[in-house]
PDB file of N, CA and C in Angstrom:
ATOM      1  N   UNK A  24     -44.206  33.802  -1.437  1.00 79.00           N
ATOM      2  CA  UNK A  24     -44.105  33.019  -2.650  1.00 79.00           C
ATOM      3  C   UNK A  24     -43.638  33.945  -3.770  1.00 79.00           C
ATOM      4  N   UNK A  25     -42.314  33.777  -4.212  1.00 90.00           N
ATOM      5  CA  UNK A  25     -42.052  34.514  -5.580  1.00 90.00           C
ATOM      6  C   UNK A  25     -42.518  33.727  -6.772  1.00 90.00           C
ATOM      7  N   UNK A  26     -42.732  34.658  -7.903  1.00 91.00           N
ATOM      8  CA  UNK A  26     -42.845  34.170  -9.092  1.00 91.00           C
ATOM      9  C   UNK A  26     -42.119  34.791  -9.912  1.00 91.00           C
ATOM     10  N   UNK A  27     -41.850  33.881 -11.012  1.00 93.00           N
ATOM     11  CA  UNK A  27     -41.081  34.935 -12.460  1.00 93.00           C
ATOM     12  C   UNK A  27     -41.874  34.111 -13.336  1.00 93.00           C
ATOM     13  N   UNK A  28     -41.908  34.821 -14.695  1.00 92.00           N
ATOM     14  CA  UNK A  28     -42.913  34.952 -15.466  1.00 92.00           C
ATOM     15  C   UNK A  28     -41.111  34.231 -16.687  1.00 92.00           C
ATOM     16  N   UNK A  29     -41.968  33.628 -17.432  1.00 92.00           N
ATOM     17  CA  UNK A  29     -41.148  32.697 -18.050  1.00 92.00           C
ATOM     18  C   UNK A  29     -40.213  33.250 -19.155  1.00 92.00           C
ATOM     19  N   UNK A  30     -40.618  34.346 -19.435  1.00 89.00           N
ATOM     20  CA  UNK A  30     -39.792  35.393 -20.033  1.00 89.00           C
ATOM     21  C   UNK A  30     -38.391  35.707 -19.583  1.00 89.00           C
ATOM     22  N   UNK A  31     -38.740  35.785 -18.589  1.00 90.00           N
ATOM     23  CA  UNK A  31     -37.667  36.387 -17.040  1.00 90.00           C
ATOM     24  C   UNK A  31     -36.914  34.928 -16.584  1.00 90.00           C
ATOM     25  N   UNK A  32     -37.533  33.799 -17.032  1.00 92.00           N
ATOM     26  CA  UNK A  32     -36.978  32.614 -16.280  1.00 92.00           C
ATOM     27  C   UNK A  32     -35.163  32.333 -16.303  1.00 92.00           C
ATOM     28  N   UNK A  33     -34.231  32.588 -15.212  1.00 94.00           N
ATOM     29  CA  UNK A  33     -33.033  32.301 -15.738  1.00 94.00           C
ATOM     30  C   UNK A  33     -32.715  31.108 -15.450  1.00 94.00           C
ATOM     31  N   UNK A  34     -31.307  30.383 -16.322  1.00 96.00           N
ATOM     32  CA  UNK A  34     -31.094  29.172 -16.243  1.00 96.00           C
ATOM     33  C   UNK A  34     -30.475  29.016 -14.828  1.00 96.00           C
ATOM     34  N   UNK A  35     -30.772  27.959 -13.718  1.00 96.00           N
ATOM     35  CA  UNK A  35     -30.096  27.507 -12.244  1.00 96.00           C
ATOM     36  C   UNK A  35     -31.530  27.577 -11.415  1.00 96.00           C
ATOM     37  N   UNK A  36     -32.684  28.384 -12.254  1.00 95.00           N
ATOM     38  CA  UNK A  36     -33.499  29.056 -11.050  1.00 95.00           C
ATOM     39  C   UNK A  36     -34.518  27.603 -10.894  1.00 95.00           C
ATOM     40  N   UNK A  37     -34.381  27.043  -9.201  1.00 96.00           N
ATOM     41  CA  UNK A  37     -35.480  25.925  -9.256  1.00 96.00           C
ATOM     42  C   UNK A  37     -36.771  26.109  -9.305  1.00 96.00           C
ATOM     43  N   UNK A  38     -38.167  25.961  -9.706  1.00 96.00           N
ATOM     44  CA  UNK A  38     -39.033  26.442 -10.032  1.00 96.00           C
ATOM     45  C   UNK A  38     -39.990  25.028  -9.230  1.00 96.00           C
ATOM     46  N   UNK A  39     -41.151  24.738  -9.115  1.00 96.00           N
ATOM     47  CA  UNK A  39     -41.944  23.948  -8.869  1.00 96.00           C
ATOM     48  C   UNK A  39     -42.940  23.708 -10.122  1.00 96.00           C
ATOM     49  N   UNK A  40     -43.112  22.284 -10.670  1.00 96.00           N
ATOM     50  CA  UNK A  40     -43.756  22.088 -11.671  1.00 96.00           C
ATOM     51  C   UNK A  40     -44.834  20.443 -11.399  1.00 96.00           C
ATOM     52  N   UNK A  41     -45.514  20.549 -12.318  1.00 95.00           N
ATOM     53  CA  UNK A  41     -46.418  19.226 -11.677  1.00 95.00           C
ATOM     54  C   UNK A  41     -45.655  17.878 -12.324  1.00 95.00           C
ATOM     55  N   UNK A  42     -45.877  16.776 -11.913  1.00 94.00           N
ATOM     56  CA  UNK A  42     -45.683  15.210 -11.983  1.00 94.00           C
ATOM     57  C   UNK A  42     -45.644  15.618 -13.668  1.00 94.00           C
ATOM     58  N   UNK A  43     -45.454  14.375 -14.197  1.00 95.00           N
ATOM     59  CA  UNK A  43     -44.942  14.257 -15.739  1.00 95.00           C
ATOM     60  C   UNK A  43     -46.275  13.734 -16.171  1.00 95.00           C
ATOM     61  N   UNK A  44     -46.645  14.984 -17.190  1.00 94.00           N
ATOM     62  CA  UNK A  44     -48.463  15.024 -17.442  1.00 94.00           C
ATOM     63  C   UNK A  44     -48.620  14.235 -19.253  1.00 94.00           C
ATOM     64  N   UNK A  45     -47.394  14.057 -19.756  1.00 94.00           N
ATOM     65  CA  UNK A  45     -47.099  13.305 -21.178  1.00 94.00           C
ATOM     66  C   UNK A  45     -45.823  13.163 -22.007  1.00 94.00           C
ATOM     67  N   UNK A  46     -45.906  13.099 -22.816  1.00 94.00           N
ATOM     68  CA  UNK A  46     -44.520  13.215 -23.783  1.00 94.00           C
ATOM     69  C   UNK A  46     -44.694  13.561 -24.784  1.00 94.00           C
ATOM     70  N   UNK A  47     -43.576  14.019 -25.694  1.00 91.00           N
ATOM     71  CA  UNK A  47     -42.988  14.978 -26.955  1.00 91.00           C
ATOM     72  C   UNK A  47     -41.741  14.392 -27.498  1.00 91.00           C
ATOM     73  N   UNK A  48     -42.100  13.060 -28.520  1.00 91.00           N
ATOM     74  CA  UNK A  48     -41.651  12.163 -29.090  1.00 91.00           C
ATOM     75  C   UNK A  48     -40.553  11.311 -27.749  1.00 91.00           C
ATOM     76  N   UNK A  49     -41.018  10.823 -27.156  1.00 92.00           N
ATOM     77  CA  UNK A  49     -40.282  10.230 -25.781  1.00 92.00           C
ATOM     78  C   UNK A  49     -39.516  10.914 -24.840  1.00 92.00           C
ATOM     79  N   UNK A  50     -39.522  12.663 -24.933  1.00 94.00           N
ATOM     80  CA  UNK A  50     -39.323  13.284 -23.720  1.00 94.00           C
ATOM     81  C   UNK A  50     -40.367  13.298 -22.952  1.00 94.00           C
ATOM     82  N   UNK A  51     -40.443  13.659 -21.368  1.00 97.00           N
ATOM     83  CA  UNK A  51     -41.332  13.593 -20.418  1.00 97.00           C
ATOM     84  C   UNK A  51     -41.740  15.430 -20.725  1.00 97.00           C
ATOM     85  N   UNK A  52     -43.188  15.683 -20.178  1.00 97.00           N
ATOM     86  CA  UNK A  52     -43.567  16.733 -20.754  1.00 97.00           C
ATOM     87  C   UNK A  52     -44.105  17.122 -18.825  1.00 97.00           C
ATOM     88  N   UNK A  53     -43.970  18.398 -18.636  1.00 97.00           N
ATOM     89  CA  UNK A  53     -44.284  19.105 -17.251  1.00 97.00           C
ATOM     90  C   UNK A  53     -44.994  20.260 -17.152  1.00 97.00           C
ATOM     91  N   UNK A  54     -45.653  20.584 -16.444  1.00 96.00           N
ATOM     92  CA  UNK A  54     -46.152  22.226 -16.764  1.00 96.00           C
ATOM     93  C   UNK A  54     -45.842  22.611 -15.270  1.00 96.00           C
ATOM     94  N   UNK A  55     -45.593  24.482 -15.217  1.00 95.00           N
ATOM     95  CA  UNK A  55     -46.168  24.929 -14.090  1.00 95.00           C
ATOM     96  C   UNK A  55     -46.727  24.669 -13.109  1.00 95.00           C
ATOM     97  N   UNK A  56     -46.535  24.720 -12.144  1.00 93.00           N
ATOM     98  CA  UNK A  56     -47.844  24.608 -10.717  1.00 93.00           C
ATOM     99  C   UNK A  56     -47.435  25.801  -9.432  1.00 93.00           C
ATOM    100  N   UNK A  57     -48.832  25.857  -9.395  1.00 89.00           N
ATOM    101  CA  UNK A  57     -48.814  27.167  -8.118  1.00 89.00           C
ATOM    102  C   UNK A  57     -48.993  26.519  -6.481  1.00 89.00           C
ATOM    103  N   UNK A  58     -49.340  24.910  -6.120  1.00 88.00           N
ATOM    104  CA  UNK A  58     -49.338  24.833  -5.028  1.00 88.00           C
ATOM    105  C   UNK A  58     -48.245  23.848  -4.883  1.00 88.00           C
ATOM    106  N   UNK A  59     -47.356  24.084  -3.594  1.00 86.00           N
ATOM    107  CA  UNK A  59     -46.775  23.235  -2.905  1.00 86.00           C
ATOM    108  C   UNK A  59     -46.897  21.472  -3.295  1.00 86.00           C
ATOM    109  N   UNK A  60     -48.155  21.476  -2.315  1.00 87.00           N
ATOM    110  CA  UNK A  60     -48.446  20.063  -1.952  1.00 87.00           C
ATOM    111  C   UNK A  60     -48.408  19.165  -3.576  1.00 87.00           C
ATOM    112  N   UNK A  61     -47.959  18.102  -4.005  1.00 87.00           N
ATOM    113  CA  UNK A  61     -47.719  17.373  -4.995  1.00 87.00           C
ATOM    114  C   UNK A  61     -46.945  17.993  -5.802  1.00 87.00           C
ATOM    115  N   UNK A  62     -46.496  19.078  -5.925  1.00 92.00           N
ATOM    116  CA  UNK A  62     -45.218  19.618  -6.984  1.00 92.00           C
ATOM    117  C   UNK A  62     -44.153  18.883  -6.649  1.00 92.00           C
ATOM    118  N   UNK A  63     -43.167  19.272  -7.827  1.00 95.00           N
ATOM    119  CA  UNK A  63     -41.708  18.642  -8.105  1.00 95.00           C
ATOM    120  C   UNK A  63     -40.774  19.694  -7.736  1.00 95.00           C
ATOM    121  N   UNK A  64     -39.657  20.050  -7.274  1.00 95.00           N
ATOM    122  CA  UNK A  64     -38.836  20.805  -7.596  1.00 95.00           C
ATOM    123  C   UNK A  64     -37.939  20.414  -8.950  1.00 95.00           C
ATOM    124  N   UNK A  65     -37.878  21.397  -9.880  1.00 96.00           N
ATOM    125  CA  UNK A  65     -37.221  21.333 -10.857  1.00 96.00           C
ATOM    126  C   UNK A  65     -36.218  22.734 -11.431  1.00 96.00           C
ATOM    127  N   UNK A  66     -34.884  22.503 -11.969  1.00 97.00           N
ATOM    128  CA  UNK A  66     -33.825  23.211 -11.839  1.00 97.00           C
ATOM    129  C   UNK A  66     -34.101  23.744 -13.700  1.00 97.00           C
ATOM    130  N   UNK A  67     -34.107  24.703 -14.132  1.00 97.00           N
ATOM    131  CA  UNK A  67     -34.357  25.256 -15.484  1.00 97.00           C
ATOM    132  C   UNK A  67     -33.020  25.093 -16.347  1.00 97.00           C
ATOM    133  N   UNK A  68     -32.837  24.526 -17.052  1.00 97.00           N
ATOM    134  CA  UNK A  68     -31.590  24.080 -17.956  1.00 97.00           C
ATOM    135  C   UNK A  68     -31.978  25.622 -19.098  1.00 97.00           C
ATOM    136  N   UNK A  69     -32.710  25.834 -19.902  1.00 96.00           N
ATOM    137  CA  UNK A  69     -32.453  26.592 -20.606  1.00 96.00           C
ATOM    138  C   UNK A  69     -34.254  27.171 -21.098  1.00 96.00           C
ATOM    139  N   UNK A  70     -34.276  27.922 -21.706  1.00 93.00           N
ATOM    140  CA  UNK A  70     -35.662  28.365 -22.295  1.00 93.00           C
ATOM    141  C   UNK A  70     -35.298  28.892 -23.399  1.00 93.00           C
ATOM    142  N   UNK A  71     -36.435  28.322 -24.560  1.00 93.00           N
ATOM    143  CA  UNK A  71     -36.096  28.827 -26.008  1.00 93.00           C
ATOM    144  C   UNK A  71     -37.548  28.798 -27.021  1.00 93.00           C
ATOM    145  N   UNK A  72     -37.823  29.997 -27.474  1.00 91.00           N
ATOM    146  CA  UNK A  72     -38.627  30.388 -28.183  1.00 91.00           C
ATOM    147  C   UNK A  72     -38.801  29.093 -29.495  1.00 91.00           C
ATOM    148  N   UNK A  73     -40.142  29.013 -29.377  1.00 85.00           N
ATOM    149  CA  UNK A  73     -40.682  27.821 -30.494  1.00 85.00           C
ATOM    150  C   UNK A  73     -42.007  28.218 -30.851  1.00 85.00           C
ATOM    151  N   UNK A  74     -42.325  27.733 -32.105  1.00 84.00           N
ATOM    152  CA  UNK A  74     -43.377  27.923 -33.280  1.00 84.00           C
ATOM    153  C   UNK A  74     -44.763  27.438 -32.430  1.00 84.00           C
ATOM    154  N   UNK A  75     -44.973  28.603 -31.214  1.00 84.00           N
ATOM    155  CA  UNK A  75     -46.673  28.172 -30.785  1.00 84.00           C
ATOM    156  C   UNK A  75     -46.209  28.487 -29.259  1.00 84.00           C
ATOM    157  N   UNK A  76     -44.776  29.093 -29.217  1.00 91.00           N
ATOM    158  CA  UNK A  76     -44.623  29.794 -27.261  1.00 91.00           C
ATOM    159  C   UNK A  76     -43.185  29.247 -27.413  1.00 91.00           C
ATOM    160  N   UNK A  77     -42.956  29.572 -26.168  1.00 93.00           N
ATOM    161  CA  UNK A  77     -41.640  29.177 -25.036  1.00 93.00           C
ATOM    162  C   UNK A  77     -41.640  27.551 -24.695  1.00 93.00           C
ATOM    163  N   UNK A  78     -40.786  27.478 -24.661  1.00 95.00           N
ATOM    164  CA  UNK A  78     -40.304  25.840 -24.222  1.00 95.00           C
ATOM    165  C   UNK A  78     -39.135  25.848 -23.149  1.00 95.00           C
ATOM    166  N   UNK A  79     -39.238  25.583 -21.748  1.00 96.00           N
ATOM    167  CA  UNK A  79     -38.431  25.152 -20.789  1.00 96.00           C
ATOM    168  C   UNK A  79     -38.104  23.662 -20.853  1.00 96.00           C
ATOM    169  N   UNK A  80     -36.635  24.131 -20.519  1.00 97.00           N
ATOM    170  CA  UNK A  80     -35.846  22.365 -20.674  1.00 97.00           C
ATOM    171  C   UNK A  80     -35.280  22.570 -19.281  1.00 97.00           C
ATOM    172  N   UNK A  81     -35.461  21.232 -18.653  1.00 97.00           N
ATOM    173  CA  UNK A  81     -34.996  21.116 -17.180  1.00 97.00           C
ATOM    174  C   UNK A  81     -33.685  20.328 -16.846  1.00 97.00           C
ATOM    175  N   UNK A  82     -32.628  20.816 -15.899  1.00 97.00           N
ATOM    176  CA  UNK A  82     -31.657  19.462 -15.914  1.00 97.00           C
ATOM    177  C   UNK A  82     -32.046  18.031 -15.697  1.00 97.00           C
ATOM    178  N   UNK A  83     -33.411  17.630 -15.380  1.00 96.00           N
ATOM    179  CA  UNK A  83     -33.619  16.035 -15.431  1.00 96.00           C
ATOM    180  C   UNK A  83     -34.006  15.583 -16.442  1.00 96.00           C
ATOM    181  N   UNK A  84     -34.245  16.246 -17.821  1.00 95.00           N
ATOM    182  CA  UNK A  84     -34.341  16.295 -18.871  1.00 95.00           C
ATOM    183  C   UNK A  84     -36.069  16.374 -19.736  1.00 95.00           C
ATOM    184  N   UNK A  85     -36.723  17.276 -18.432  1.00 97.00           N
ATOM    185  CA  UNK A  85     -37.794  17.071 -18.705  1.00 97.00           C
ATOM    186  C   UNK A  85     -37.905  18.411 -19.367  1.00 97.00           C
ATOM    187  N   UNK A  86     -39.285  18.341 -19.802  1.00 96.00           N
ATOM    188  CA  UNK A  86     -39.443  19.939 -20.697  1.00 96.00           C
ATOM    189  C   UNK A  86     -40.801  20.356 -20.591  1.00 96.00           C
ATOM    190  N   UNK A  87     -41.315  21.839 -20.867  1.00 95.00           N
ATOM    191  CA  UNK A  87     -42.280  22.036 -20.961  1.00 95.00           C
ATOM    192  C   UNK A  87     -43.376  21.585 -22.556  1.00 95.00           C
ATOM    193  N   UNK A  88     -44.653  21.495 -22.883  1.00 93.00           N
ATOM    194  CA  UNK A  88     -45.361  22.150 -23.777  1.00 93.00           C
ATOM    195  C   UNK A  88     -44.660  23.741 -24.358  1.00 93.00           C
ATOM    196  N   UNK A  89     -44.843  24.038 -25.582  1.00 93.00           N
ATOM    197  CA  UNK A  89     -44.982  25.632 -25.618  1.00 93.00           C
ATOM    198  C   UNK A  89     -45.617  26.261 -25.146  1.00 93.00           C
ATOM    199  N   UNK A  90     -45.233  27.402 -24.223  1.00 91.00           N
ATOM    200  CA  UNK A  90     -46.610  28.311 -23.207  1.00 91.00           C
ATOM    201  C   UNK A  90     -46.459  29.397 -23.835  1.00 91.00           C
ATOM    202  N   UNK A  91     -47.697  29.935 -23.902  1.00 86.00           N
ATOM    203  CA  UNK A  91     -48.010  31.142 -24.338  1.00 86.00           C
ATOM    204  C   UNK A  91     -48.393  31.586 -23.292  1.00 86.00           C
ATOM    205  N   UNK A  92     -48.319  33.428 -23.768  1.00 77.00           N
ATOM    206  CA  UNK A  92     -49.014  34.262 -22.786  1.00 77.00           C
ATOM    207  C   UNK A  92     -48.258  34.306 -21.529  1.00 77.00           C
ATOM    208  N   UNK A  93     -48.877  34.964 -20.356  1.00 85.00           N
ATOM    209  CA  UNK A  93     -48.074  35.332 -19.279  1.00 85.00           C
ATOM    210  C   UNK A  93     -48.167  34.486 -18.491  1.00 85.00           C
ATOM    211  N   UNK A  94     -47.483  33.142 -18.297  1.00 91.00           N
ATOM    212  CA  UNK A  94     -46.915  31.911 -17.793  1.00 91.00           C
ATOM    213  C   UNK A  94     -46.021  32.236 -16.452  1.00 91.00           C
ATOM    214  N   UNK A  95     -46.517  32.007 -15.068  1.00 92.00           N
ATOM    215  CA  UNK A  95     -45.811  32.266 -14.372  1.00 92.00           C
ATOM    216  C   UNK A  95     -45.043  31.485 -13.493  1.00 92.00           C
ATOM    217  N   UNK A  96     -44.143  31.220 -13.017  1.00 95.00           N
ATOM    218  CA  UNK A  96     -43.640  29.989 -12.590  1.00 95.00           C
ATOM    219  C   UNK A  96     -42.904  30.594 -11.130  1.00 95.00           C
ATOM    220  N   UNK A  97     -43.383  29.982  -9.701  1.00 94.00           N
ATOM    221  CA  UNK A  97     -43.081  29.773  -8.727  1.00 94.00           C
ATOM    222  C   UNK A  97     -41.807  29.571  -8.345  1.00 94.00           C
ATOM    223  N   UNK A  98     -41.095  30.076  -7.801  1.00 95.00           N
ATOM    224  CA  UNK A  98     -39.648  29.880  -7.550  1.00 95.00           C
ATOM    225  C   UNK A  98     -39.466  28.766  -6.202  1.00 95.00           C
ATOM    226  N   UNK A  99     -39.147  27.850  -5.942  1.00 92.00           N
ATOM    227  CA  UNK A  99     -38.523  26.610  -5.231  1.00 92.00           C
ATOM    228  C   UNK A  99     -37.793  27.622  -3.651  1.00 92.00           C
ATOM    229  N   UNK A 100     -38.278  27.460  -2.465  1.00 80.00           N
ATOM    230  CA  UNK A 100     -37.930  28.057  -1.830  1.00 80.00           C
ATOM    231  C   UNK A 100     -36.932  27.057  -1.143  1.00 80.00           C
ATOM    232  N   UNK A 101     -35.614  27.392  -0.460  1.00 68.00           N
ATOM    233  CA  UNK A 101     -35.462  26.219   0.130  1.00 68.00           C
ATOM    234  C   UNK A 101     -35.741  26.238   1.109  1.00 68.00           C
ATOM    235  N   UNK A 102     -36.037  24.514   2.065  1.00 59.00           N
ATOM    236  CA  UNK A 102     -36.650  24.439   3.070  1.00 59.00           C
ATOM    237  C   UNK A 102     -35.471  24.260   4.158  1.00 59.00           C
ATOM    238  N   UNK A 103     -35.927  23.691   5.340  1.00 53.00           N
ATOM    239  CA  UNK A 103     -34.818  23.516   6.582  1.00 53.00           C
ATOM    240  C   UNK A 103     -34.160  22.270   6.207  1.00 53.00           C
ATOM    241  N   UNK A 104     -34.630  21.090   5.764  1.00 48.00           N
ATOM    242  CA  UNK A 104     -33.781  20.272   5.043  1.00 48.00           C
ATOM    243  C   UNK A 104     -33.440  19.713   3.584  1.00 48.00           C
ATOM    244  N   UNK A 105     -33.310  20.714   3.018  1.00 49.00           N
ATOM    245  CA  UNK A 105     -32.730  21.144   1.459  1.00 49.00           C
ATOM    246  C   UNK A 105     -31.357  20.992   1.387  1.00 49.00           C
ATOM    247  N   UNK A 106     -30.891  20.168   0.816  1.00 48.00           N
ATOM    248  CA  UNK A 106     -29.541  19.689   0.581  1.00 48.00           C
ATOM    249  C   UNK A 106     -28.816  20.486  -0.953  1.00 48.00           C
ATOM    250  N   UNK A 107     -27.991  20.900  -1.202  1.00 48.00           N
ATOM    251  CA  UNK A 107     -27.560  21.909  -1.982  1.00 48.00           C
ATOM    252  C   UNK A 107     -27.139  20.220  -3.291  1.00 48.00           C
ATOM    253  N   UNK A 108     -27.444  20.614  -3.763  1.00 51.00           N
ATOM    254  CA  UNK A 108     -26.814  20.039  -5.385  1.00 51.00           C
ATOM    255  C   UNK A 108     -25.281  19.691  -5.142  1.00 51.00           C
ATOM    256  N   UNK A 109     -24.888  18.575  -6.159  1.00 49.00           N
ATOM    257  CA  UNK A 109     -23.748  18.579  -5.865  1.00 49.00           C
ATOM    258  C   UNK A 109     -23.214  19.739  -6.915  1.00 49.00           C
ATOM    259  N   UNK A 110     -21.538  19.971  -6.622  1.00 48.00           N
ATOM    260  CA  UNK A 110     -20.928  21.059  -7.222  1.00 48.00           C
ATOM    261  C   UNK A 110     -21.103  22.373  -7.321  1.00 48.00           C
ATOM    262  N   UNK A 111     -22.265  22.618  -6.026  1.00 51.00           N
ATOM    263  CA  UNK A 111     -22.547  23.767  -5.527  1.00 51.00           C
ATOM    264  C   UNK A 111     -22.322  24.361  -4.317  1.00 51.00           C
ATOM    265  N   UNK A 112     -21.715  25.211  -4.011  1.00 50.00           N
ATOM    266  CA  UNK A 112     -21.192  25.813  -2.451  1.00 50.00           C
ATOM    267  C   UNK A 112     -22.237  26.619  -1.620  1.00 50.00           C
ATOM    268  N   UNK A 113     -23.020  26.043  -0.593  1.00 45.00           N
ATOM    269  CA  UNK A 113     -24.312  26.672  -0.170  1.00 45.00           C
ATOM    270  C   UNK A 113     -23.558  28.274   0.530  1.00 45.00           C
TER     271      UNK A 113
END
């Protein structure tokens, strides 16, 4: 299991995060998760410093809370039937 710490997070990297836990004026809001079983795979659109932590924006347009502190996020391994994105060359 790799992790990168959200500092380190680059944009493409799929990460595993939990089900959509609220919203932030009608965006869907996600956090982190460390186990498998019920996570999402989610693809990191961008990360940007905000007034109370870091904020991850995802290409499905979901986003984090601001996280503080050393936030670590699970990297998306792929499995035996993982289908590559479109516009991507596996």
């Amino acid at each position: 299991m790799t992790t990168v710490s959200t500092s380190h997070l680059p944009a493409g990297e799929p990460v595993l995060t939990t089900d959509v836990v609220g919203s932030d004026f009608g965006l869907p809001l996600v956090r982190p998760t460390r186990r498998r079983q019920g996570s999402r795979v989610r693809v990191v659109r961008s990360r940007c410093r905000a007034h109370g932590g870091v904020v991850v924006w995802f290409t499905d347009g979901t986003k984090t809370p601001p996280l503080h502190g050393r936030t670590a996020w699970v990297v998306a391994e792929p499995g035996p039937d993982a289908q590559t994105p479109a516009g991507e060359v596996a």
